[in-house]
PDB file of C-alpha atoms in Angstrom:
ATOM      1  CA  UNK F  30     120.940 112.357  70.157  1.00 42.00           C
ATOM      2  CA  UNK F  31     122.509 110.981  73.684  1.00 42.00           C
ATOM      3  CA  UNK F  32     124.056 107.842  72.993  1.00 39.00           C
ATOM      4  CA  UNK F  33     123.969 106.435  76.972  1.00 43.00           C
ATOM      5  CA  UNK F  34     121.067 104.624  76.941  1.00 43.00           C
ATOM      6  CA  UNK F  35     121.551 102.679  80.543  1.00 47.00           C
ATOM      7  CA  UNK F  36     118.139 104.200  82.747  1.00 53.00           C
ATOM      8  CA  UNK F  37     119.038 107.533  84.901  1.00 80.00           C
ATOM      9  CA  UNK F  38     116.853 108.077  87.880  1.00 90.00           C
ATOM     10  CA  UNK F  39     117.078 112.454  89.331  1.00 93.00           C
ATOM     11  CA  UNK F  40     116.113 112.473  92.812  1.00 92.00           C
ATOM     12  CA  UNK F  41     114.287 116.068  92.955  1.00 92.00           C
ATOM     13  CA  UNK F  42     113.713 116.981  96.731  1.00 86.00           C
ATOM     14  CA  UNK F  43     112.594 113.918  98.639  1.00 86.00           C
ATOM     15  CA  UNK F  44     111.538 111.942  95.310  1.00 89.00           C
ATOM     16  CA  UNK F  45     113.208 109.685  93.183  1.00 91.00           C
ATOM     17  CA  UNK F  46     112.035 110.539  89.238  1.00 94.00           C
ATOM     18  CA  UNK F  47     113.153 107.380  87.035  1.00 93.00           C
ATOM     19  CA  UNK F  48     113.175 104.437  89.276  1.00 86.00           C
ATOM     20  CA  UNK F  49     110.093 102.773  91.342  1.00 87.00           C
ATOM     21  CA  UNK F  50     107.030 104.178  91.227  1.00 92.00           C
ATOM     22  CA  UNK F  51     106.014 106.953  89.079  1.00 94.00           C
ATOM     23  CA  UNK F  52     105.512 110.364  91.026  1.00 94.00           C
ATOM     24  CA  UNK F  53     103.441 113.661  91.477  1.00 94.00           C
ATOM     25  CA  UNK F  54     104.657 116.707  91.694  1.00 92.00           C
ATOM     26  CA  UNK F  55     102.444 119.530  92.641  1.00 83.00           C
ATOM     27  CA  UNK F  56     104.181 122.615  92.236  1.00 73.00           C
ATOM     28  CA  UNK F  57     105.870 124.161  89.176  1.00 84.00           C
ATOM     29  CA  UNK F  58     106.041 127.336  89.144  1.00 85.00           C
ATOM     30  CA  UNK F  59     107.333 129.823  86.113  1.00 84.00           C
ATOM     31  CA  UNK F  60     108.808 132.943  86.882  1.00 83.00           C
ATOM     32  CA  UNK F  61     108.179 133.986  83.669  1.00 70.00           C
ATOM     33  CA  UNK F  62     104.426 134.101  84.498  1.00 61.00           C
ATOM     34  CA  UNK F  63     104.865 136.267  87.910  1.00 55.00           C
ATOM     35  CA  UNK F  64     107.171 138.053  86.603  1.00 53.00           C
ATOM     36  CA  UNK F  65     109.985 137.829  89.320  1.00 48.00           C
ATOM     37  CA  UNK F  66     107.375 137.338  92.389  1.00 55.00           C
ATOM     38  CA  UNK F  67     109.194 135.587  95.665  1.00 53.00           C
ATOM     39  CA  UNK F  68     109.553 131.759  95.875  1.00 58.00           C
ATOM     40  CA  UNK F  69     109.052 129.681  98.891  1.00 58.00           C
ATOM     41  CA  UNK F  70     109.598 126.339  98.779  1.00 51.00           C
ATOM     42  CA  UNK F  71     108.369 125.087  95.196  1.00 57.00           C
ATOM     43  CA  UNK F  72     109.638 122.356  93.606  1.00 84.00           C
ATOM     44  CA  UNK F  73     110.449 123.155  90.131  1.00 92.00           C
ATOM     45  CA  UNK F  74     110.923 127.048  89.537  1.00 92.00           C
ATOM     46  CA  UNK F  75     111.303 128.482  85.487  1.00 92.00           C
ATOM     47  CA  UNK F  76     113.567 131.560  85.806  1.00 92.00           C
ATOM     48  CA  UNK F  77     112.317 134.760  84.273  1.00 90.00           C
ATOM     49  CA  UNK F  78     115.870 135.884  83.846  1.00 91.00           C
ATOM     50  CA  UNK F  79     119.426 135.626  85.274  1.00 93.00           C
ATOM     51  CA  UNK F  80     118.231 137.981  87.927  1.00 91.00           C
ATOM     52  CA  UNK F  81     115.942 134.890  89.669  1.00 91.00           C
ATOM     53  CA  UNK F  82     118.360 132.067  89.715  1.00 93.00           C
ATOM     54  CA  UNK F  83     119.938 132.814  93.083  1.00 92.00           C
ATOM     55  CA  UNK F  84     116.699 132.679  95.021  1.00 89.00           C
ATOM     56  CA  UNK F  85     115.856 128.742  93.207  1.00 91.00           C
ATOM     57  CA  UNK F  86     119.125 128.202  94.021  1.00 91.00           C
ATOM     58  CA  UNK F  87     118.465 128.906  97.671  1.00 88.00           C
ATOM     59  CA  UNK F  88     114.486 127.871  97.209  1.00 86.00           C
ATOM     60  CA  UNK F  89     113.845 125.201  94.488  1.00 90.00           C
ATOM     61  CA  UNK F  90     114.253 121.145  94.169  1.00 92.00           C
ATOM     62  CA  UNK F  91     115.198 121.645  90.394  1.00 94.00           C
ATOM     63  CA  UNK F  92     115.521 124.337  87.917  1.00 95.00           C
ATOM     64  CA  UNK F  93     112.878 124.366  85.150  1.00 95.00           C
ATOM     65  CA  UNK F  94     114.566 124.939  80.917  1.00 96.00           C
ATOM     66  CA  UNK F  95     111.089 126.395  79.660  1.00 93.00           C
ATOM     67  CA  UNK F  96     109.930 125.547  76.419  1.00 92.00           C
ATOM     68  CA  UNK F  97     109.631 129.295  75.376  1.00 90.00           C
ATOM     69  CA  UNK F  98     113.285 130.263  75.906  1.00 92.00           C
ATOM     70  CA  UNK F  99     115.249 126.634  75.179  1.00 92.00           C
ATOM     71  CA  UNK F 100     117.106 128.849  72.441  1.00 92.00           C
ATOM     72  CA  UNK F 101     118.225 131.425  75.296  1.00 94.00           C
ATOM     73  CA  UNK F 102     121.501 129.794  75.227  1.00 94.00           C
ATOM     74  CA  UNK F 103     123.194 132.169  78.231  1.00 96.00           C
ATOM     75  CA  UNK F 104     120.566 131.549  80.470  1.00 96.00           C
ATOM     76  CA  UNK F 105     120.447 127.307  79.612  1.00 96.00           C
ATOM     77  CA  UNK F 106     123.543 127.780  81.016  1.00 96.00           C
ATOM     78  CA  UNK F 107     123.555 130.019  83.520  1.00 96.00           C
ATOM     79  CA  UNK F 108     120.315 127.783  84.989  1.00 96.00           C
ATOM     80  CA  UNK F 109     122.268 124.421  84.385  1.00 96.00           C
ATOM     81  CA  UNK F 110     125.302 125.951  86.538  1.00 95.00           C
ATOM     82  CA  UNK F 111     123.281 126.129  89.533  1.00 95.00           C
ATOM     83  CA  UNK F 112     123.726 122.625  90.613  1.00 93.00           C
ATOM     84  CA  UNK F 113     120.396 121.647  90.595  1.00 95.00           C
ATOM     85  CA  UNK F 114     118.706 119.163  88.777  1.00 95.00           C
ATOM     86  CA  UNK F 115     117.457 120.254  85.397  1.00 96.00           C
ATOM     87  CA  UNK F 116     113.740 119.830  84.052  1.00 97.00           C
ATOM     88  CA  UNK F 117     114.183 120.390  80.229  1.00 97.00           C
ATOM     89  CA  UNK F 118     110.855 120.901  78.486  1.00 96.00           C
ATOM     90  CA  UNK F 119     110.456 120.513  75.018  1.00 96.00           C
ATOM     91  CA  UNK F 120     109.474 123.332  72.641  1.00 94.00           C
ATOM     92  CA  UNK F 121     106.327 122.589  70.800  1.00 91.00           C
ATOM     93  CA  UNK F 122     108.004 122.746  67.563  1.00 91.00           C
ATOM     94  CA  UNK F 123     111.153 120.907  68.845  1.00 94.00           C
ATOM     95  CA  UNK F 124     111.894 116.886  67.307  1.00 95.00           C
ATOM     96  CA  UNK F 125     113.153 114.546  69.578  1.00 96.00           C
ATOM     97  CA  UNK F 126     116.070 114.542  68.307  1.00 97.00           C
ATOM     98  CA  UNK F 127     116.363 118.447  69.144  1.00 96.00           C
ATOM     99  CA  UNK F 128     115.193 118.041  72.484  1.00 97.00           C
ATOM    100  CA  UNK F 129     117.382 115.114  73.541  1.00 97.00           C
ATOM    101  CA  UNK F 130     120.576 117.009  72.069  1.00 96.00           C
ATOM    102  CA  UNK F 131     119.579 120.184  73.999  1.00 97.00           C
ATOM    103  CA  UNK F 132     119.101 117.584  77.407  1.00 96.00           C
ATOM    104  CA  UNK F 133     122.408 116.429  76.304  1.00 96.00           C
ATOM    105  CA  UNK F 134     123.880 119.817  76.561  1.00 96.00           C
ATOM    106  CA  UNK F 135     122.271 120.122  79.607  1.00 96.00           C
ATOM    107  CA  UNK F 136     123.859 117.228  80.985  1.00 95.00           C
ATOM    108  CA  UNK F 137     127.456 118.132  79.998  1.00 94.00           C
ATOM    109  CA  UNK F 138     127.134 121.642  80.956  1.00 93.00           C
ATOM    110  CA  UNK F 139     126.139 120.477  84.547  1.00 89.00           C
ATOM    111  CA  UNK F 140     126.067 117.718  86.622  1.00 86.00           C
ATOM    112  CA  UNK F 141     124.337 115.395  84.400  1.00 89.00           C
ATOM    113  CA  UNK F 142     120.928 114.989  86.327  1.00 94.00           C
ATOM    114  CA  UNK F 143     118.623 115.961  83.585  1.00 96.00           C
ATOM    115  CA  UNK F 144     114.608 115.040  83.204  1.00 97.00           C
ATOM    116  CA  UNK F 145     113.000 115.629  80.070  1.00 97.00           C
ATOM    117  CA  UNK F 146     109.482 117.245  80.397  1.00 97.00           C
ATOM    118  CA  UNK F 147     106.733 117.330  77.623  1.00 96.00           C
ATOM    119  CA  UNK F 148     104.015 119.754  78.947  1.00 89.00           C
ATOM    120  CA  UNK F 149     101.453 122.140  77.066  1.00 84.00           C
ATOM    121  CA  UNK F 150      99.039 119.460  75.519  1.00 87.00           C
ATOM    122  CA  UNK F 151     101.691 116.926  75.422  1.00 91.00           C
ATOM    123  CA  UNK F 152     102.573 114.645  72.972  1.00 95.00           C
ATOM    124  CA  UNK F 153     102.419 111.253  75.061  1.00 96.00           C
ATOM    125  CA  UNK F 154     104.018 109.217  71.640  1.00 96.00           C
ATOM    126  CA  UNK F 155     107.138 111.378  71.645  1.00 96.00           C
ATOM    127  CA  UNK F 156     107.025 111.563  75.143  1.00 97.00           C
ATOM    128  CA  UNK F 157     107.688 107.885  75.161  1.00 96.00           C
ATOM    129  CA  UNK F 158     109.869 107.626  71.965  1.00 97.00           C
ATOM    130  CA  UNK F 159     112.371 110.080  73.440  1.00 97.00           C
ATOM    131  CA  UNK F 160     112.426 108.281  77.151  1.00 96.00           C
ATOM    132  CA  UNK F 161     113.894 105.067  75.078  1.00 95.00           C
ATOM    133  CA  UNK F 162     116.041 106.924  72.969  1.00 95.00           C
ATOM    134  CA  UNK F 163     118.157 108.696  75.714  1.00 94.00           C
ATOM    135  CA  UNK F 164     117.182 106.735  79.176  1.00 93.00           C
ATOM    136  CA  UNK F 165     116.496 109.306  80.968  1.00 96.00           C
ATOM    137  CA  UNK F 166     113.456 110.107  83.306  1.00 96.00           C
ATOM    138  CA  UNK F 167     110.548 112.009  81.902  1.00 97.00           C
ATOM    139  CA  UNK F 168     107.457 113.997  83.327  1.00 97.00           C
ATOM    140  CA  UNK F 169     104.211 114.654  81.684  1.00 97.00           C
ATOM    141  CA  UNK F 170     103.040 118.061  82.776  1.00 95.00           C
ATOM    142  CA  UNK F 171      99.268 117.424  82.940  1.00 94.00           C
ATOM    143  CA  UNK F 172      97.970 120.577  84.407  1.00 91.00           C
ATOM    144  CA  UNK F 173      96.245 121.462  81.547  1.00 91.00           C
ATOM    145  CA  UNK F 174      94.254 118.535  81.350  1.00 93.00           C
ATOM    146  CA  UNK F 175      94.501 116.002  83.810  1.00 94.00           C
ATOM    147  CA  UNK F 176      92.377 113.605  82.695  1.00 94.00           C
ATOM    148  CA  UNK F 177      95.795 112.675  80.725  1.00 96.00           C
ATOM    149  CA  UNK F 178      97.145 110.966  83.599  1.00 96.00           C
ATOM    150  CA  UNK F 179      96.517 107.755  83.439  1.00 96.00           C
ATOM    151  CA  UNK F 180      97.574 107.697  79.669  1.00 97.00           C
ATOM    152  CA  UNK F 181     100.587 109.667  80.600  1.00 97.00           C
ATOM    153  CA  UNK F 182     101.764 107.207  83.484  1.00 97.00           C
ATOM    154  CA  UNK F 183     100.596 104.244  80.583  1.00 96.00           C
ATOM    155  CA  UNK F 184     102.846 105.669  77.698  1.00 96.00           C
ATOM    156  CA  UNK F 185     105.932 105.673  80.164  1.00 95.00           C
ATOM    157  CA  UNK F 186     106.040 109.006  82.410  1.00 97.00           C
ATOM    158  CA  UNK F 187     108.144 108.507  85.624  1.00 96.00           C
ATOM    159  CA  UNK F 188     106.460 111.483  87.103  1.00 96.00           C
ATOM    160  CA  UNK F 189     103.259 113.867  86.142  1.00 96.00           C
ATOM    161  CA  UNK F 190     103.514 117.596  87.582  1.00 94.00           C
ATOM    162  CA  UNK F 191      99.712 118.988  88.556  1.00 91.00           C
ATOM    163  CA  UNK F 192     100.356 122.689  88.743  1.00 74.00           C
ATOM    164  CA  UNK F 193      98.345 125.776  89.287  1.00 53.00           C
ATOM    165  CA  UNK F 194      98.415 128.695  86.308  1.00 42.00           C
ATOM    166  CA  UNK F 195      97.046 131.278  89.177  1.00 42.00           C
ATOM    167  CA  UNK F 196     100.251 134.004  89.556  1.00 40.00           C
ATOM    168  CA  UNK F 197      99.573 134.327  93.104  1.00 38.00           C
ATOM    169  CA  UNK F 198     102.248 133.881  95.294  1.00 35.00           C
ATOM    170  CA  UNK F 199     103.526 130.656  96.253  1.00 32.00           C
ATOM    171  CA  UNK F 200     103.451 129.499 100.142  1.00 31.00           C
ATOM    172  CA  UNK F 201     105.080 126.823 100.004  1.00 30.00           C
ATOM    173  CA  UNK F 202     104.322 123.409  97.831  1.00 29.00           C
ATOM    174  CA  UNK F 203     107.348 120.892  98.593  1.00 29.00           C
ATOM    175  CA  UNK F 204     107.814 117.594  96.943  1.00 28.00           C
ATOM    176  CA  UNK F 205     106.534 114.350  98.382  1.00 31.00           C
ATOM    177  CA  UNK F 206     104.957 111.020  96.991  1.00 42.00           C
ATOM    178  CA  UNK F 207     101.854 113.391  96.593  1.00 44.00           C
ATOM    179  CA  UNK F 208     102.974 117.018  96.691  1.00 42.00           C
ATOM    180  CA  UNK F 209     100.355 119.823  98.221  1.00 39.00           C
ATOM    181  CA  UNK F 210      99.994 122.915  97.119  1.00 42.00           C
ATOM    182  CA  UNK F 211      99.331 123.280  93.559  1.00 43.00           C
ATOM    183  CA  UNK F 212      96.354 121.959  90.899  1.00 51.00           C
ATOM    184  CA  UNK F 213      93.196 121.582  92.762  1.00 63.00           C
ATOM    185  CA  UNK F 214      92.366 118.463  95.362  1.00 82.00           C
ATOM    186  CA  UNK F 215      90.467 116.628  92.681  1.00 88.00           C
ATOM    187  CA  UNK F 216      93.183 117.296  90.090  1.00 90.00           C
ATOM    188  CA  UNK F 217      95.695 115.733  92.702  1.00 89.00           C
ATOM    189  CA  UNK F 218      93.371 112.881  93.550  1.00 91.00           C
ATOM    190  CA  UNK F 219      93.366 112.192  89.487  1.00 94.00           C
ATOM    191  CA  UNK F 220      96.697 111.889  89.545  1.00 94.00           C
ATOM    192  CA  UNK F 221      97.741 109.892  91.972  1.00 93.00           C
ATOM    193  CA  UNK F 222      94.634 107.508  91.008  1.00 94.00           C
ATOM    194  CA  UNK F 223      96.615 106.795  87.842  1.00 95.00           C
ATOM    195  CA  UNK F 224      99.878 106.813  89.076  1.00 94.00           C
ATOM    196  CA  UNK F 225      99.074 104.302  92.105  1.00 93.00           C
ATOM    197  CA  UNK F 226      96.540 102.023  89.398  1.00 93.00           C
ATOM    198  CA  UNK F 227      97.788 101.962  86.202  1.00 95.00           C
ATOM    199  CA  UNK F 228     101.824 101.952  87.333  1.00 93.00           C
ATOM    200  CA  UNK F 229     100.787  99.208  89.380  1.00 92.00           C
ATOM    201  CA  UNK F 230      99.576  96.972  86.270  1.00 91.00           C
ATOM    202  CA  UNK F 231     102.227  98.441  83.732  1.00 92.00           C
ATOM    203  CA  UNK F 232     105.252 100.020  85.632  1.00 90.00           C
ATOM    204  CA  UNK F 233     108.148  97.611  86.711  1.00 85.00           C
ATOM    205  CA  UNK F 234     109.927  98.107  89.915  1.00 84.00           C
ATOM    206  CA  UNK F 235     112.585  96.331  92.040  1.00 85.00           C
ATOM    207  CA  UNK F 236     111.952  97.301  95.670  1.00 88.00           C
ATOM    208  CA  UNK F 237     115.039  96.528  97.686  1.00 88.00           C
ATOM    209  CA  UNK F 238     113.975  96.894 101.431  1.00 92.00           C
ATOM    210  CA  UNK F 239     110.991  96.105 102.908  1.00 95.00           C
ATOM    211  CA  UNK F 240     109.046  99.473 103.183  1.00 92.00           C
ATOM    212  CA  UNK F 241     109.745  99.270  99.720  1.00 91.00           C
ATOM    213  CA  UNK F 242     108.398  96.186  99.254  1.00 93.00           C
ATOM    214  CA  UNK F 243     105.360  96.918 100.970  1.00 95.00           C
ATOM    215  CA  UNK F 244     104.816  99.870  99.733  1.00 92.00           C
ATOM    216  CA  UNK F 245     105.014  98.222  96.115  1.00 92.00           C
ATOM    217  CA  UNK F 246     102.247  95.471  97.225  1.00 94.00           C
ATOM    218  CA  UNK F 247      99.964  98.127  98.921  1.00 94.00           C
ATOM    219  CA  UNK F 248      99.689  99.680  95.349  1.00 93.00           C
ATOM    220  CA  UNK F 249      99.353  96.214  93.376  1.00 93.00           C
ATOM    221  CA  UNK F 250      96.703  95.813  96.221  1.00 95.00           C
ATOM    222  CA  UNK F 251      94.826  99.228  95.624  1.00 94.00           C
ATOM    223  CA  UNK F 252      94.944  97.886  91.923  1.00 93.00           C
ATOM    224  CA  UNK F 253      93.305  94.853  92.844  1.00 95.00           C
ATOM    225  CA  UNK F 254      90.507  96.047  94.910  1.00 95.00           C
ATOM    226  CA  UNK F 255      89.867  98.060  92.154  1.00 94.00           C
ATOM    227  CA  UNK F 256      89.581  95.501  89.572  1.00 95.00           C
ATOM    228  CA  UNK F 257      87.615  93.230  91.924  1.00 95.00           C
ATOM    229  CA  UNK F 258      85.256  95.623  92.787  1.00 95.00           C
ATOM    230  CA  UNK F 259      84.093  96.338  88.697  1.00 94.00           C
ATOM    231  CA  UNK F 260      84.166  92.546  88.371  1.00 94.00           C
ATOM    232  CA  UNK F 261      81.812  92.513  91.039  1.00 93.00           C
ATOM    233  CA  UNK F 262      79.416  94.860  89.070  1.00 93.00           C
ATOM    234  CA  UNK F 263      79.901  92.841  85.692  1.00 93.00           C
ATOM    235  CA  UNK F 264      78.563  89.654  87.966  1.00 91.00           C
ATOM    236  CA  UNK F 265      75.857  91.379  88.962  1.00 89.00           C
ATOM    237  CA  UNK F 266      75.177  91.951  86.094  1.00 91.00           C
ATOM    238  CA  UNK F 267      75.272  88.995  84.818  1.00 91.00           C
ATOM    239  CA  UNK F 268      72.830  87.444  87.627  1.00 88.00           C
ATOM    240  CA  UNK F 269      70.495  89.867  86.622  1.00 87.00           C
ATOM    241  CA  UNK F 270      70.576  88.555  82.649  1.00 91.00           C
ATOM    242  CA  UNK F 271      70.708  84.311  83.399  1.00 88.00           C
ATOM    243  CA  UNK F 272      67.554  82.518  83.177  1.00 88.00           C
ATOM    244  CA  UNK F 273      68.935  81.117  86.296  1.00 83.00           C
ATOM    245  CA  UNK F 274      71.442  82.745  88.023  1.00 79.00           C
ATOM    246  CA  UNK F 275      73.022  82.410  91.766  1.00 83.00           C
ATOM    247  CA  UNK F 276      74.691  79.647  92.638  1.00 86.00           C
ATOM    248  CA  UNK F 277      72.579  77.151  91.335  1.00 85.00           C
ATOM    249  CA  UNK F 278      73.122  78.615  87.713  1.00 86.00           C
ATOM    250  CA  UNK F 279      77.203  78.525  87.898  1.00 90.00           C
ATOM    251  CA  UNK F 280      79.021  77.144  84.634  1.00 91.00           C
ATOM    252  CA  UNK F 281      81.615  75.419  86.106  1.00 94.00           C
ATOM    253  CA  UNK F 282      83.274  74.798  82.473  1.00 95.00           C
ATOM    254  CA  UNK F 283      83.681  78.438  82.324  1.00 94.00           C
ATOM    255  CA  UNK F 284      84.960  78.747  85.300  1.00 95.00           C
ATOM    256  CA  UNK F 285      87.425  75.896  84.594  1.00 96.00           C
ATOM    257  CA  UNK F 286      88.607  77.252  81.185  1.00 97.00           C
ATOM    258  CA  UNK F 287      88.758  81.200  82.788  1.00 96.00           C
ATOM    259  CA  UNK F 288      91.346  79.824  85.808  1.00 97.00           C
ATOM    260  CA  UNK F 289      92.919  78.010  82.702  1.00 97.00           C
ATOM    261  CA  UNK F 290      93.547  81.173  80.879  1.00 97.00           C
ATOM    262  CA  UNK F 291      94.519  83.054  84.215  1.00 96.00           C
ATOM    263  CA  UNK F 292      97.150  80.684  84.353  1.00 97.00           C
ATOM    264  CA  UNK F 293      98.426  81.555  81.082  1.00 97.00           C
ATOM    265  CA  UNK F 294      99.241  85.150  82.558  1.00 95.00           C
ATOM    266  CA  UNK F 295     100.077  83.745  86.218  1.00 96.00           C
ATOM    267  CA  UNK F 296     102.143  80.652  85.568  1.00 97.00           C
ATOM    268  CA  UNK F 297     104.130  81.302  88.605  1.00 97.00           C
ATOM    269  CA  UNK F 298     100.858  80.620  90.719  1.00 97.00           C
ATOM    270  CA  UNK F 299      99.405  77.484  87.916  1.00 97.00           C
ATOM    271  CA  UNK F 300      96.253  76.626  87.713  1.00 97.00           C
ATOM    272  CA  UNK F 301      95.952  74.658  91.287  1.00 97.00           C
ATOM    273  CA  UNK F 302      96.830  78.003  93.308  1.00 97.00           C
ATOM    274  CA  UNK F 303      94.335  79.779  91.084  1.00 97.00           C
ATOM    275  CA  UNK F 304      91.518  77.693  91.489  1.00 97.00           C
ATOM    276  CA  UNK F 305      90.685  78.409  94.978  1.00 97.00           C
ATOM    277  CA  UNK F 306      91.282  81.820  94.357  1.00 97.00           C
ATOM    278  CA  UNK F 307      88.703  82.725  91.430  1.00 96.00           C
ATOM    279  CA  UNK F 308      86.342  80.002  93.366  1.00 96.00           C
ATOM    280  CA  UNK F 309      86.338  82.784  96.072  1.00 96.00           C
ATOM    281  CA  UNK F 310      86.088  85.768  94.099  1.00 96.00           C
ATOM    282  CA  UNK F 311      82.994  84.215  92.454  1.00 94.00           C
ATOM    283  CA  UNK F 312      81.609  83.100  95.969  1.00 94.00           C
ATOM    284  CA  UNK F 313      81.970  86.865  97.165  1.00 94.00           C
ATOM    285  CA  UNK F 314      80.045  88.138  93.956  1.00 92.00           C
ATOM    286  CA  UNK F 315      77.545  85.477  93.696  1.00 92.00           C
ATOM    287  CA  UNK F 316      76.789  86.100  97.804  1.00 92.00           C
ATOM    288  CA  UNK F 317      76.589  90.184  96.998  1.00 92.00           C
ATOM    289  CA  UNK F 318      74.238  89.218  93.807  1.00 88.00           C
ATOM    290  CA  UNK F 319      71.760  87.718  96.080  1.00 88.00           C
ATOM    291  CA  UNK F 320      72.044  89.785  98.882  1.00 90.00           C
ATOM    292  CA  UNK F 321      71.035  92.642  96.359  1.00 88.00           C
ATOM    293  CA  UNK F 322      67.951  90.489  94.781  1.00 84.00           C
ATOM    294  CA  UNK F 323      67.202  89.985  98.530  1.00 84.00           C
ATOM    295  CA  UNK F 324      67.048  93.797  99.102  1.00 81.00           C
TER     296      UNK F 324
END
């Protein structure tokens, strides 16, 4: 088991996969399943044999160690000498200790920029036990089921890949914040959804220029609206269940006591700074609770 434990971040293509926000990769493709078909442009190509590892050499952000053939020792290394990063999956039967020491071959055999990738129906537990163990990056391959992302971003992943299983040829996916091309739109739009929400509430990140920075606030912000939005709801529902509700039945203890407990989590604001704050966000839902009575 690797024994550097400092955190590694693997820039594949125009992505950086272990530091800032997570990612999502549209676009893996195995060779394996087209059975030597032509690449263009994909982001993280599986070799069917030696034979394909010139063309994701020329085509491909990262070479893909497939869980079916980590025990193909010749062609782990052949893939590993091609320069590129490597994307080591785990075989299903595989500890972590197994996996990490085959990432740690990996890493010695080439240039050291290694991501560990738990696909199939992964295992989000080990997922996260091996990302502490070794520091390195890891992706959650959700295409089988992305409704997984949001607990795969949660339980650590620095990156989910939405692919597509159809063997048709590839056109061209590329890598980006949000890579087109493969998984449906709606399995895309899952993704991001939890990468942009729940990193936001769970993920650290140290921005260090300003596009950084505001690209860091714009998802804490996309966070927000979407927790201030199902508050609004829960007030409204509320209103509807008070013997008196609107502003003349406010509990201004409550509200007291709930900035008071806010302030437990938000010290760096206090209790002062929160006050006006909450006062408006209960305004705004209050207003929209009788606006709907109204209607």
């Amino acid at each position: 088991m690797s024994s550097t434990l400092e955190r590694r971040a693997v820039p594949v293509g125009g992505l950086l996969v272990g530091e800032g926000p997570a990612v999502v990769i549209g676009g893996r493709v195995s060779l394996r399943a087209r059975r030597g078909q032509a690449i263009e442009g994909a982001t993280l190509v599986e070799p069917y044999s030696a034979d394909d590892l010139p063309a994701i050499a020329e085509h491909a952000d990262a070479v893909v160690v497939g869980a079916s053939w980590t025990r193909d020792i010749p062609l782990v290394r052949a893939a590993v000498g091609l320069g590129l990063p490597v994307v080591v999956e785990r075989r299903r039967e595989a500890s972590v200790a197994e996996w990490l020491e085959l990432a740690d071959y990996c890493a010695a055999e080439g240039d050291g920029q290694v991501i560990l990738c738990e696909g199939g129906r992964p295992d989000l537990g080990l997922m996260r036990a091996a990302k502490v163990a070794s520091g390195r990056p890891v992706l959650a391959d959700v295409s089988a089921d992305v409704g997984l992302s949001a607990a795969a971003v949660a339980a650590g992943a620095d990156g989910l890949i939405v692919g597509s299983p159809d063997p048709a040829p590839i056109q061209g996916t590329g890598v980006g914040a949000s890579s087109p091309g493969a998984g449906t739109g709606a399995d895309r739009l899952v993704a991001e959804e939890a990468v942009v929400l729940v990193g936001a509430l769970l993920r650290d990140e140290a921005p260090a220029t300003l596009p950084e920075c505001r690209q860091a606030i714009d998802r804490l912000d996309a966070a927000l609206a979407t927790l201030l939005e199902r508050r609004a709801e829960l007030a409204g529902t509320v209103q509807r269940i008070k013997p008196v509700g609107g502003f003349a039945g406010r509990d201004l203890d409550r509200e007291r006591a709930l900035v008071a407990r806010m302030a437990v989590r938000a010290p760096t604001l206090g209790e002062a700074r929160l006050t006006p704050i909450m006062n408006a966000i209960i305004e705004a839902g209050l207003h929209l609770a009788e606006e709907r009575a109204a209607e």
